[in-house]
Tab-separated table of C-alpha atoms and ligand atoms in Angstrom:
chain	number	residue	atom	x	y	z
L	261	UNK	CA	0.000	0.000	0.000
L	262	UNK	CA	1.150	3.568	-0.697
L	263	UNK	CA	1.977	5.718	2.283
L	264	UNK	CA	4.669	8.057	3.586
L	265	UNK	CA	4.663	8.409	7.366
L	266	UNK	CA	7.427	8.850	9.931
L	267	UNK	CA	7.361	5.477	11.690
L	268	UNK	CA	4.815	2.661	11.539
L	269	UNK	CA	6.001	1.429	14.933
L	270	UNK	CA	4.116	4.355	16.486
L	271	UNK	CA	0.774	2.897	15.337
L	272	UNK	CA	-0.256	1.378	18.686
L	273	UNK	CA	0.237	4.727	20.504
L	274	UNK	CA	-1.688	6.487	17.736
L	275	UNK	CA	-4.618	4.114	18.051
L	276	UNK	CA	-4.891	4.846	21.778
L	277	UNK	CA	-4.999	8.551	21.040
L	278	UNK	CA	-7.642	8.094	18.297
L	279	UNK	CA	-9.818	5.947	20.579
L	280	UNK	CA	-9.504	8.526	23.360
L	281	UNK	CA	-10.725	11.290	21.027
L	282	UNK	CA	-13.603	9.091	19.882
L	283	UNK	CA	-15.135	9.108	23.386
L	284	UNK	CA	-15.948	12.779	22.898
L	285	UNK	CA	-17.181	12.465	19.312
L	286	UNK	CA	-20.646	11.014	19.752
L	287	UNK	CA	-22.282	12.790	16.826
L	288	UNK	CA	-19.600	11.624	14.418
L	289	UNK	CA	-19.948	8.107	15.850
L	290	UNK	CA	-23.646	8.093	15.004
L	291	UNK	CA	-22.824	9.208	11.450
L	292	UNK	CA	-20.270	6.408	11.231
L	293	UNK	CA	-22.750	3.771	12.400
L	294	UNK	CA	-25.220	4.840	9.700
L	295	UNK	CA	-22.480	5.061	7.055
L	296	UNK	CA	-21.400	1.501	7.884
L	297	UNK	CA	-24.900	0.237	7.116
L	298	UNK	CA	-25.774	2.444	4.156
L	299	UNK	CA	-22.348	2.895	2.437
L	300	UNK	CA	-23.265	6.261	0.873
L	301	UNK	CA	-19.668	6.801	-0.321
L	302	UNK	CA	-19.163	3.354	-1.859
L	303	UNK	CA	-16.541	3.515	-4.606
L	304	UNK	CA	-15.893	7.244	-4.111
L	305	UNK	CA	-12.214	8.162	-4.312
L	306	UNK	CA	-11.459	10.940	-1.851
L	307	UNK	CA	-8.409	13.054	-1.039
L	308	UNK	CA	-8.305	15.009	2.185
L	309	UNK	CA	-5.725	17.647	3.127
L	310	UNK	CA	-6.333	18.223	6.848
L	311	UNK	CA	-4.373	18.492	10.087
L	312	UNK	CA	-3.453	14.882	10.784
L	313	UNK	CA	-4.718	14.629	14.347
L	314	UNK	CA	-6.674	12.084	16.384
L	315	UNK	CA	-9.915	13.928	15.628
L	316	UNK	CA	-9.216	13.884	11.889
L	317	UNK	CA	-8.511	10.162	12.202
L	318	UNK	CA	-12.062	9.685	13.477
L	319	UNK	CA	-13.383	11.570	10.462
L	320	UNK	CA	-11.275	9.291	8.233
L	321	UNK	CA	-12.708	6.211	9.915
L	322	UNK	CA	-16.198	7.563	9.266
L	323	UNK	CA	-15.558	8.275	5.587
L	324	UNK	CA	-14.010	4.860	5.171
L	325	UNK	CA	-17.014	3.254	6.913
L	326	UNK	CA	-19.138	4.989	4.271
L	327	UNK	CA	-17.154	3.210	1.554
L	328	UNK	CA	-14.740	5.987	0.499
L	329	UNK	CA	-11.269	5.140	-0.831
L	330	UNK	CA	-9.310	7.693	1.114
L	331	UNK	CA	-5.960	9.483	0.709
L	332	UNK	CA	-4.872	11.839	3.492
L	333	UNK	CA	-2.110	14.453	3.495
L	334	UNK	CA	-1.303	17.239	5.947
L	335	UNK	CA	-2.607	20.793	5.663
L	336	UNK	CA	0.295	22.088	7.752
L	337	UNK	CA	3.829	20.658	8.047
L	338	UNK	CA	3.920	21.047	11.831
L	339	UNK	CA	0.517	19.731	12.833
L	340	UNK	CA	0.882	16.035	12.004
L	341	UNK	CA	0.694	13.616	14.918
L	342	UNK	CA	3.058	10.918	13.645
L	343	UNK	CA	1.544	8.189	15.805
L	344	UNK	CA	-1.925	8.949	14.455
L	345	UNK	CA	-0.620	8.898	10.872
L	346	UNK	CA	0.967	5.487	11.549
L	347	UNK	CA	-2.222	4.067	13.028
L	348	UNK	CA	-4.304	5.198	10.052
L	349	UNK	CA	-1.977	3.261	7.762
L	350	UNK	CA	-1.590	0.206	9.986
L	351	UNK	CA	-5.090	-0.212	11.370
L	352	UNK	CA	-7.359	1.539	8.877
L	353	UNK	CA	-5.418	0.886	5.634
L	354	UNK	CA	-5.702	4.540	4.655
L	355	UNK	CA	-3.111	6.063	2.306
L	356	UNK	CA	-1.495	8.657	4.555
L	357	UNK	CA	1.231	10.991	3.281
L	358	UNK	CA	2.216	13.197	6.226
L	359	UNK	CA	5.168	13.608	8.559
L	360	UNK	CA	5.574	16.182	11.297
L	361	UNK	CA	8.222	18.718	10.281
L	362	UNK	CA	8.178	17.797	6.580
L	363	UNK	CA	9.911	20.410	4.424
L	364	UNK	CA	8.127	22.508	1.832
L	365	UNK	CA	8.970	20.210	-1.089
L	366	UNK	CA	7.760	17.137	0.782
L	367	UNK	CA	4.617	18.997	1.860
L	368	UNK	CA	3.718	19.772	-1.758
L	369	UNK	CA	4.782	16.324	-3.001
L	370	UNK	CA	2.276	14.883	-0.509
L	371	UNK	CA	-0.429	17.208	-1.808
L	372	UNK	CA	0.395	16.101	-5.361
L	373	UNK	CA	0.145	12.444	-4.356
L	374	UNK	CA	-3.366	13.268	-3.106
L	375	UNK	CA	-4.231	14.660	-6.525
L	376	UNK	CA	-2.658	11.692	-8.310
L	377	UNK	CA	-5.048	9.504	-6.278
L	378	UNK	CA	-7.627	10.952	-8.772
L	379	UNK	CA	-10.192	12.088	-6.198
L	380	UNK	CA	-13.890	12.478	-6.936
L	381	UNK	CA	-14.317	14.385	-3.636
L	382	UNK	CA	-11.691	16.594	-2.004
L	383	UNK	CA	-11.516	17.992	1.499
L	384	UNK	CA	-9.277	20.938	2.327
L	385	UNK	CA	-8.194	23.033	5.290
L	386	UNK	CA	-6.872	26.185	3.612
L	387	UNK	CA	-7.636	25.307	-0.050
L	388	UNK	CA	-4.144	23.986	-0.907
L	389	UNK	CA	-5.497	20.863	-2.578
L	390	UNK	CA	-8.072	22.713	-4.661
L	391	UNK	CA	-5.709	25.501	-5.722
L	392	UNK	CA	-2.978	22.985	-6.686
L	393	UNK	CA	-5.506	20.977	-8.732
L	394	UNK	CA	-6.577	24.149	-10.567
L	395	UNK	CA	-3.049	25.349	-11.236
L	396	UNK	CA	-1.185	22.100	-11.943
L	397	UNK	CA	-3.816	19.465	-12.814
L	398	UNK	CA	-6.609	21.449	-14.525
L	399	UNK	CA	-7.757	18.413	-16.544
L	400	UNK	CA	-8.765	16.686	-13.327
L	401	UNK	CA	-11.361	19.265	-12.277
L	402	UNK	CA	-13.982	17.551	-14.443
L	403	UNK	CA	-13.726	14.392	-12.319
L	404	UNK	CA	-14.502	16.170	-9.036
L	405	UNK	CA	-18.060	15.997	-7.684
L	406	UNK	CA	-17.407	18.490	-4.916
L	407	UNK	CA	-14.930	19.817	-2.385
L	408	UNK	CA	-15.348	20.591	1.324
L	409	UNK	CA	-13.470	23.548	2.832
L	410	UNK	CA	-12.789	23.469	6.564
L	411	UNK	CA	-11.425	26.915	7.351
L	412	UNK	CA	-12.086	30.664	7.015
L	413	UNK	CA	-9.068	31.476	4.871
L	414	UNK	CA	-9.808	28.628	2.476
L	415	UNK	CA	-13.392	29.833	2.005
L	416	UNK	CA	-12.142	33.380	1.336
L	417	UNK	CA	-9.725	32.083	-1.336
L	418	UNK	CA	-12.383	29.911	-2.961
L	419	UNK	CA	-14.898	32.776	-3.063
L	420	UNK	CA	-12.201	34.886	-4.760
L	421	UNK	CA	-11.677	32.091	-7.318
L	422	UNK	CA	-15.441	31.886	-7.944
L	423	UNK	CA	-15.680	35.684	-8.376
L	424	UNK	CA	-12.871	35.536	-10.970
L	425	UNK	CA	-14.646	32.720	-12.835
L	426	UNK	CA	-11.617	30.529	-12.039
L	427	UNK	CA	-13.404	27.936	-9.885
L	428	UNK	CA	-14.040	24.759	-11.868
L	429	UNK	CA	-15.599	22.553	-9.186
L	430	UNK	CA	-18.474	22.864	-6.688
L	431	UNK	CA	-17.285	23.749	-3.187
L	432	UNK	CA	-19.033	23.645	0.198
L	433	UNK	CA	-18.086	26.236	2.827
L	434	UNK	CA	-18.073	23.802	5.758
L	435	UNK	CA	-16.308	26.492	7.818
L	436	UNK	CA	-19.393	28.701	7.623
L	437	UNK	CA	-21.812	26.118	9.011
L	438	UNK	CA	-23.089	27.379	12.355
L	439	UNK	CA	-22.214	24.158	14.130
L	440	UNK	CA	-18.638	24.587	12.904
L	441	UNK	CA	-17.689	28.232	13.078
L	442	UNK	CA	-19.428	29.251	16.292
L	443	UNK	CA	-17.813	26.485	18.304
L	444	UNK	CA	-14.668	25.248	16.556
L	445	UNK	CA	-13.255	28.684	15.697
L	446	UNK	CA	-14.310	30.297	18.966
L	447	UNK	CA	-14.116	27.700	21.741
L	448	UNK	CA	-11.751	25.284	19.974
L	449	UNK	CA	-9.198	27.872	18.867
L	450	UNK	CA	-9.676	29.835	22.090
L	451	UNK	CA	-8.772	26.964	24.392
L	452	UNK	CA	-6.179	25.192	22.234
L	453	UNK	CA	-4.274	28.395	21.452
L	454	UNK	CA	-3.864	29.096	25.155
L	455	UNK	CA	-2.855	25.444	25.602
L	456	UNK	CA	-0.191	25.730	22.854
L	457	UNK	CA	1.237	28.957	24.263
L	458	UNK	CA	1.469	27.537	27.762
L	459	UNK	CA	3.021	24.251	26.637
L	460	UNK	CA	5.592	26.167	24.557
L	461	UNK	CA	6.506	28.801	27.136
L	462	UNK	CA	5.085	27.872	30.566
L	463	UNK	CA	4.397	31.585	31.164
L	464	UNK	CA	1.911	32.844	33.734
L	465	UNK	CA	-0.931	34.584	31.932
L	466	UNK	CA	-2.226	36.422	35.010
L	467	UNK	CA	-1.066	40.009	34.825
L	468	UNK	CA	0.446	39.578	31.351
L	469	UNK	CA	-0.342	42.082	28.582
L	470	UNK	CA	-1.687	39.974	25.750
L	471	UNK	CA	-2.280	41.454	22.295
L	472	UNK	CA	-4.822	39.608	20.142
L	473	UNK	CA	-4.726	40.648	16.483
L	474	UNK	CA	-8.164	40.093	14.948
L	475	UNK	CA	-11.516	39.940	16.714
L	476	UNK	CA	-13.348	37.453	14.518
L	477	UNK	CA	-14.532	34.079	15.771
L	478	UNK	CA	-11.024	32.877	16.678
L	479	UNK	CA	-9.919	36.214	18.148
L	480	UNK	CA	-13.020	36.414	20.367
L	481	UNK	CA	-12.426	32.897	21.662
L	482	UNK	CA	-8.770	33.527	22.395
L	483	UNK	CA	-9.378	36.919	24.057
L	484	UNK	CA	-12.139	35.500	26.231
L	485	UNK	CA	-9.979	32.613	27.435
L	486	UNK	CA	-6.792	34.597	28.188
L	487	UNK	CA	-8.828	37.206	30.026
L	488	UNK	CA	-10.301	34.355	32.061
L	489	UNK	CA	-6.756	33.504	33.153
L	490	UNK	CA	-6.064	37.033	34.321
L	491	UNK	CA	-4.345	38.587	31.306
L	492	UNK	CA	-4.849	42.229	30.332
L	493	UNK	CA	-6.077	41.922	26.753
L	494	UNK	CA	-5.550	44.429	23.958
L	495	UNK	CA	-7.294	43.828	20.639
L	496	UNK	CA	-6.168	45.124	17.247
L	497	UNK	CA	-8.616	45.191	14.317
L	498	UNK	CA	-9.136	46.709	10.885
L	499	UNK	CA	-12.939	46.302	10.875
L	500	UNK	CA	-14.727	49.134	12.748
L	501	UNK	CA	-17.726	46.982	13.719
L	502	UNK	CA	-15.546	44.245	15.214
L	503	UNK	CA	-13.526	46.951	16.967
L	504	UNK	CA	-16.671	48.359	18.627
L	505	UNK	CA	-17.636	44.862	19.690
L	506	UNK	CA	-14.207	44.375	21.291
L	507	UNK	CA	-14.497	47.719	23.107
L	508	UNK	CA	-17.971	46.847	24.398
L	509	UNK	CA	-16.746	43.415	25.456
L	510	UNK	CA	-14.379	45.334	27.713
L	511	UNK	CA	-11.037	45.152	25.892
L	512	UNK	CA	-8.641	47.953	25.024
L	513	UNK	CA	-8.524	48.461	21.249
L	514	UNK	CA	-5.669	50.224	19.467
L	515	UNK	CA	-3.476	49.943	16.362
L	516	UNK	CA	-0.631	47.412	16.436
L	517	UNK	CA	1.857	50.273	16.439
L	518	UNK	CA	0.510	51.423	19.831
L	519	UNK	CA	0.108	47.900	21.200
L	520	UNK	CA	3.618	46.783	20.198
L	521	UNK	CA	5.515	48.486	23.075
L	522	UNK	CA	2.887	47.383	25.662
L	523	UNK	CA	2.445	43.692	24.865
L	524	UNK	CA	4.260	40.835	26.581
L	525	UNK	CA	2.621	38.227	24.343
L	526	UNK	CA	1.192	38.698	20.826
L	527	UNK	CA	-1.073	36.283	18.956
L	528	UNK	CA	-2.387	36.817	15.417
L	529	UNK	CA	-5.792	35.357	14.472
L	530	UNK	CA	-6.725	37.257	11.317
L	531	UNK	CA	-6.258	35.092	8.187
L	532	UNK	CA	-4.235	37.992	6.780
L	533	UNK	CA	-0.571	38.370	5.834
L	534	UNK	CA	2.147	40.309	7.648
L	535	UNK	CA	-0.042	41.536	10.491
L	536	UNK	CA	3.039	41.983	12.703
L	537	UNK	CA	5.883	43.547	10.728
L	538	UNK	CA	9.407	44.947	11.325
L	539	UNK	CA	8.072	48.365	12.352
L	540	UNK	CA	6.142	46.597	15.134
L	541	UNK	CA	8.942	44.203	16.150
L	542	UNK	CA	11.217	47.234	16.470
L	543	UNK	CA	8.943	48.724	19.152
L	544	UNK	CA	8.476	45.574	21.230
L	545	UNK	CA	9.851	44.989	24.725
L	546	UNK	CA	12.927	42.859	25.242
L	547	UNK	CA	11.669	39.285	25.614
L	548	UNK	CA	8.303	39.801	23.911
L	549	UNK	CA	6.704	36.552	22.728
L	550	UNK	CA	4.955	36.381	19.331
L	551	UNK	CA	2.863	33.613	17.813
L	552	UNK	CA	0.156	32.926	15.258
L	553	UNK	CA	-3.078	30.970	15.486
L	554	UNK	CA	-4.702	32.309	12.317
L	555	UNK	CA	-3.588	31.199	8.889
L	556	UNK	CA	-0.648	28.907	8.048
L	557	UNK	CA	2.667	30.775	8.676
L	558	UNK	CA	1.913	34.065	6.950
L	559	UNK	CA	0.636	36.361	9.694
L	560	UNK	CA	4.020	37.225	11.223
L	561	UNK	CA	6.562	38.775	8.882
L	562	UNK	CA	9.363	36.424	9.878
L	563	UNK	CA	11.490	37.300	6.842
L	564	UNK	CA	11.402	40.899	8.028
L	565	UNK	CA	12.241	39.820	11.577
L	566	UNK	CA	15.125	37.720	10.273
L	567	UNK	CA	16.550	40.799	8.529
L	568	UNK	CA	16.433	42.696	11.814
L	569	UNK	CA	18.255	39.936	13.682
L	570	UNK	CA	21.919	39.713	14.456
L	571	UNK	CA	21.468	36.021	15.142
L	572	UNK	CA	18.701	33.498	15.545
L	573	UNK	CA	18.921	30.976	18.350
L	574	UNK	CA	16.805	27.987	17.344
L	575	UNK	CA	15.072	25.826	19.924
L	576	UNK	CA	15.699	27.727	23.160
L	577	UNK	CA	12.770	25.563	24.246
L	578	UNK	CA	10.690	23.149	22.183
L	579	UNK	CA	8.866	25.327	19.589
L	580	UNK	CA	10.598	28.532	20.739
L	581	UNK	CA	13.222	30.414	18.684
L	582	UNK	CA	14.967	33.544	19.990
L	583	UNK	CA	15.646	36.360	17.508
L	584	UNK	CA	18.454	38.573	18.848
L	585	UNK	CA	17.844	41.939	17.218
L	586	UNK	CA	20.399	44.518	16.205
L	587	UNK	CA	18.672	46.928	18.624
L	588	UNK	CA	19.868	44.722	21.511
L	589	UNK	CA	16.441	43.218	22.334
L	590	UNK	CA	15.254	39.685	21.747
L	591	UNK	CA	11.935	38.437	20.445
L	592	UNK	CA	10.734	34.882	21.037
L	593	UNK	CA	8.832	33.313	18.131
L	594	UNK	CA	6.679	30.269	18.844
L	595	UNK	CA	6.148	27.353	16.454
L	596	UNK	CA	7.965	29.089	13.566
L	597	UNK	CA	4.921	31.307	13.178
L	598	UNK	CA	2.669	28.348	12.320
L	599	UNK	CA	-0.605	27.634	14.139
L	600	UNK	CA	0.543	27.450	17.722
L	601	UNK	CA	-2.390	25.343	18.891
L	602	UNK	CA	-1.286	22.602	16.500
L	603	UNK	CA	2.463	23.124	16.597
L	604	UNK	CA	2.789	23.081	20.397
L	605	UNK	CA	-0.481	21.492	21.555
L	606	UNK	CA	-2.914	18.992	20.050
L	607	UNK	CA	-5.271	21.235	18.092
L	608	UNK	CA	-8.907	21.528	19.020
L	609	UNK	CA	-10.401	19.219	21.613
L	610	UNK	CA	-12.382	16.312	20.224
L	611	UNK	CA	-15.732	17.478	21.574
L	612	UNK	CA	-15.712	20.559	19.362
L	613	UNK	CA	-14.287	18.723	16.322
L	614	UNK	CA	-17.166	16.256	16.734
L	615	UNK	CA	-19.518	18.855	15.259
L	616	UNK	CA	-17.124	20.164	12.588
L	617	UNK	CA	-16.337	16.694	11.318
L	618	UNK	CA	-19.922	15.441	11.468
L	619	UNK	CA	-20.700	18.405	9.193
L	620	UNK	CA	-17.792	17.389	6.913
L	621	UNK	CA	-19.019	13.804	6.634
L	622	UNK	CA	-22.670	14.709	6.067
L	623	UNK	CA	-21.865	17.429	3.531
L	624	UNK	CA	-19.679	14.930	1.652
L	625	UNK	CA	-22.635	12.555	1.529
L	626	UNK	CA	-24.844	15.407	0.280
L	627	UNK	CA	-22.316	16.352	-2.437
L	628	UNK	CA	-22.102	12.759	-3.671
L	629	UNK	CA	-25.915	12.401	-3.756
L	630	UNK	CA	-26.495	15.720	-5.492
L	631	UNK	CA	-23.385	16.190	-7.622
L	632	UNK	CA	-25.243	16.179	-10.911
L	633	UNK	CA	-27.139	19.332	-9.883
L	634	UNK	CA	-24.137	21.223	-8.494
L	635	UNK	CA	-22.566	24.206	-10.254
L	636	UNK	CA	-19.022	25.564	-10.038
L	637	UNK	CA	-19.552	27.846	-7.087
L	638	UNK	CA	-19.242	28.037	-3.306
L	639	UNK	CA	-22.286	26.551	-1.561
L	640	UNK	CA	-23.416	26.945	2.028
L	641	UNK	CA	-23.849	23.741	4.024
L	642	UNK	CA	-27.564	22.769	3.919
L	643	UNK	CA	-29.428	24.056	6.983
L	644	UNK	CA	-30.805	20.589	7.687
L	645	UNK	CA	-27.248	19.373	8.429
L	646	UNK	CA	-26.629	22.161	10.969
L	647	UNK	CA	-29.959	21.361	12.608
L	648	UNK	CA	-29.333	17.624	12.797
L	649	UNK	CA	-25.810	18.064	14.169
L	650	UNK	CA	-26.867	20.614	16.796
L	651	UNK	CA	-29.802	18.512	18.005
L	652	UNK	CA	-27.620	15.443	18.420
L	653	UNK	CA	-24.834	17.386	20.084
L	654	UNK	CA	-27.306	18.718	22.650
L	655	UNK	CA	-28.591	15.202	23.217
L	656	UNK	CA	-25.046	13.945	23.763
L	657	UNK	CA	-24.580	16.702	26.345
L	658	UNK	CA	-27.802	15.672	28.085
L	659	UNK	CA	-29.335	19.089	27.494
L	660	UNK	CA	-33.002	19.461	26.595
L	661	UNK	CA	-34.597	22.645	25.232
L	662	UNK	CA	-38.120	23.971	24.768
L	663	UNK	CA	-40.287	23.453	21.693
L	664	UNK	CA	-42.458	26.083	20.041
L	665	UNK	CA	-46.143	25.667	20.884
L	666	UNK	CA	-48.439	25.602	17.801
L	667	UNK	CA	-49.645	29.076	18.845
L	668	UNK	CA	-46.049	30.406	18.977
L	669	UNK	CA	-45.221	28.837	15.643
L	670	UNK	CA	-48.200	30.577	14.106
L	671	UNK	CA	-47.298	33.890	15.777
L	672	UNK	CA	-43.773	33.821	14.379
L	673	UNK	CA	-44.967	32.918	10.884
L	674	UNK	CA	-47.720	35.495	10.473
L	675	UNK	CA	-48.028	39.268	10.188
L	676	UNK	CA	-51.792	39.387	10.720
L	677	UNK	CA	-51.975	38.605	14.445
L	678	UNK	CA	-50.778	42.062	15.514
L	679	UNK	CA	-48.694	42.479	18.652
A	846	LIG	N1	-5.726	27.864	14.851
A	846	LIG	C1	-6.723	27.136	14.371
A	846	LIG	O1	-6.838	25.950	14.642
A	846	LIG	C2	-7.776	27.799	13.530
A	846	LIG	C3	-9.099	27.343	13.605
A	846	LIG	C4	-10.070	27.978	12.837
A	846	LIG	C5	-9.699	29.026	12.004
A	846	LIG	N2	-8.391	29.403	11.923
A	846	LIG	C6	-7.940	30.500	11.065
A	846	LIG	O2	-7.946	31.684	11.857
A	846	LIG	C7	-8.142	32.826	11.021
A	846	LIG	C8	-9.289	33.656	11.562
A	846	LIG	O3	-10.498	32.896	11.473
A	846	LIG	P1	-11.894	33.523	11.967
A	846	LIG	O4	-12.917	32.475	11.756
A	846	LIG	O5	-11.708	34.166	13.293
A	846	LIG	O6	-12.072	34.652	10.841
A	846	LIG	P2	-12.936	35.986	10.934
A	846	LIG	O7	-13.092	36.441	9.530
A	846	LIG	O8	-14.141	35.748	11.771
A	846	LIG	O9	-11.966	36.986	11.737
A	846	LIG	C9	-10.772	37.526	11.267
A	846	LIG	C10	-10.682	38.944	11.826
A	846	LIG	O10	-9.389	39.478	11.556
A	846	LIG	C11	-9.529	40.858	11.224
A	846	LIG	N3	-8.336	41.317	10.508
A	846	LIG	C12	-7.998	41.137	9.207
A	846	LIG	N4	-6.808	41.730	8.939
A	846	LIG	C13	-6.380	42.288	10.103
A	846	LIG	C14	-5.226	43.031	10.488
A	846	LIG	N5	-4.274	43.327	9.606
A	846	LIG	N6	-5.135	43.434	11.765
A	846	LIG	C15	-6.088	43.151	12.692
A	846	LIG	N7	-7.202	42.462	12.383
A	846	LIG	C16	-7.353	42.016	11.103
A	846	LIG	C17	-10.807	40.888	10.406
A	846	LIG	O11	-11.358	42.194	10.365
A	846	LIG	C18	-11.687	39.900	11.167
A	846	LIG	O12	-12.466	40.512	12.165
A	846	LIG	C19	-8.363	32.270	9.624
A	846	LIG	O13	-7.157	32.257	8.921
A	846	LIG	C20	-8.799	30.844	9.883
A	846	LIG	O14	-8.558	30.020	8.758
A	846	LIG	C21	-7.427	28.842	12.702
């Protein structure tokens, strides 16, 4: 079988980790049980480019239970859990091409092997698979029934492709499903980013000045959690509405230029490039810590920082590099500017990925069933999937809610009843 993983001997450890995550993924388990019986993906070749974590492994098991022939590569060179990758090969017979710390050439060769698998469905976290298919394998677009996109930045890129008339396959914005974005981006990124920062640095957050760049779903989650641990949070934004929201949520809001000399710890969560640049690094305190939990490794201008440095001391701790600047100060960069929650911790907890990945699996089923009707554009996830996933998640949490009475239903649907 084709695969490229670090060490198959790690498979037993990986399986333990996958089984542990499964305990908290009840909704996905129910999808898997149905998929096993109904085989809605029978004979469907699929390539997924996702963070290779224990939660993703449970999604892979589900897709495979549905009958898919699956190829998996990493959506980030630092997020792969090598033991999980080994277990997927050894125990699930899935073609995995992912190794933690793989270099850029290997990363893209793994993406290409996913395309050479000739997928009929693709699944992306940041649109690397889809954009590589369009640029290097354009003849293959005709074979693709649909593609699922897991994250904000990927959806933004795909919408830009659709607006340019460049998109040649139907895409589903899984990221924008309510049961994904509200919980995964906010509570998942919030908690796991704090976890990654603490594992990398062991700093005390209480009393620390933390600068959060971006107050979208991820930024809100992160700000809320670090404030909960006693940090003084400053938010930077470019969107006036989000900035007002941050002010009214009780944070200080200011431009990065003003925040730079105040912050002890900086975290970018914007999906944008070069959010922290040399002019900001120049103003920072000696010993300031910077990291990214937004998109890939593009939010910190590390090339610019490198040019300002007299020397770079790699690995002063695991996932911490010290940049000794010509101005005599040092800046600590975590996880080489890649997503810190995946580089230094384990990504989002399983309970939150349960919803995101149930949406992935069900939207894949929907795309396969309906592919003949789909056009080359970005689709929202059907509302029925959000509803189903949220109802089951509540049930798994043992939480019941009220139902509309017939009178209330009528009241909400009519304009003739008056006030
Ligand atoms: N770490 C993870 O595991 C993880 C999980 C989910 C999403 N993400 C990624 O995190 C990023 C943010 O996702 P989101 O769902 O919060 O998106 P979002 O669109 O809700 O929020 C992004 C915010 O950043 C702001 N912004 C853009 N450029 C800025 C700049 N230069 N300075 C300050 N603010 C700026 C925007 O105005 C917006 O409010 C995306 O790249 C997404 O793919 C990461």
